Amino acid sequence: MAANDSVAQVSLEAKSPYELRVNLGKDVPESDVRSALATGDMGFLHSFTTGSTVDGPGVRVVAWTTGCMFRCLYCHNPDTWTMSNGYPVTVARASEELRKYRRGLQVMSGGFTLSGGEALMQHRFAVKLFRAARGMGIHTALDTNGYFGDRVSDEELELISLVLLDIKTWDAERHRRLTGMDVAPTLDFARRLAARNRPVWLRFVLVPGYTDDPEDVAKIAAFAASLGNVERVDVLPFHQLGRHKWKRLGLDYKLEASESPTTEVIARTIDLFRDAGLKAY
Ligand code: SF4
């Protein structure tokens, strides 16, 4: 079956991102994957959820893409790392789905959020979806680790109403140990968003023993405050909801024994951001 035949039949029913999903796009020929990435007319989604209140302002429809270049030790969705674990969806099909929610999203001051995985692994698809959403008058948000921020042009950045930018940790070596990749491209993207005055909400996952060093947090806070476009900071306490996925995928989960941060550590971390003059929660 050709990829486009399978795409036409896909149902975009709401799925939880916590559900393990693998190999949904395995029947799509490699050449179709390559052409999808090149044109952005088709993308790969892990799931599509409605009614989120934690992925940007108001009530959101969220599409979770597959594919990620990071390997965060605490990732709660490791099944999103591989693009072919997602199901193929055309921009036309995804736009049709979004159109159904347009009125409701406007009434609830919400919008559409593209998350992942890392959505900019499929940057052409992402840009086409944002263009379609904005064409319908829908607020758009991109949840990203920022590593591929330079793939999006200045003109395309204007299609994104809000960037939810994840900064994992400040120290370069620690960042490499935690994610497998360099922190510099993320920080460069943050500076570029600031230079272009694009609104940003910073997301910071608080993992005991990995990202809770107050000195490191204070450096992120000072950096974020210096940018001038960071509207708020969300401190996201580590949890174990993704543990079962690591096991079922046969991956070596190094945080097996890790606990969620205590309320004291969460409060201390939020205060570090507030002390720098940011709104933090
Ligand atoms: S960037 Fe997000 S999806 Fe990618 S490995 Fe890290 S936590 Fe997982």
Short mmCIF file of C-alpha atoms in Angstrom, two decimals, residues 158 191-200 227-229:
data_model
loop_
_atom_site.label_atom_id
_atom_site.label_comp_id
_atom_site.label_asym_id
_atom_site.label_seq_id
_atom_site.Cartn_x
_atom_site.Cartn_y
_atom_site.Cartn_z
CA GLU A 158 6.09 34.81 12.92
CA ARG A 191 18.81 34.57 21.90
CA ARG A 192 17.36 34.69 18.40
CA LEU A 193 13.79 34.53 19.72
CA ALA A 194 14.65 37.40 22.03
CA ALA A 195 16.20 39.45 19.23
CA ARG A 196 13.03 38.95 17.21
CA ASN A 197 10.85 39.68 20.21
CA ARG A 198 8.96 36.38 19.98
CA PRO A 199 7.11 35.39 23.20
CA VAL A 200 8.63 32.49 25.13
CA LEU A 227 16.45 37.96 27.29
CA GLY A 228 13.43 40.19 27.98
CA ASN A 229 10.91 37.99 26.12
#
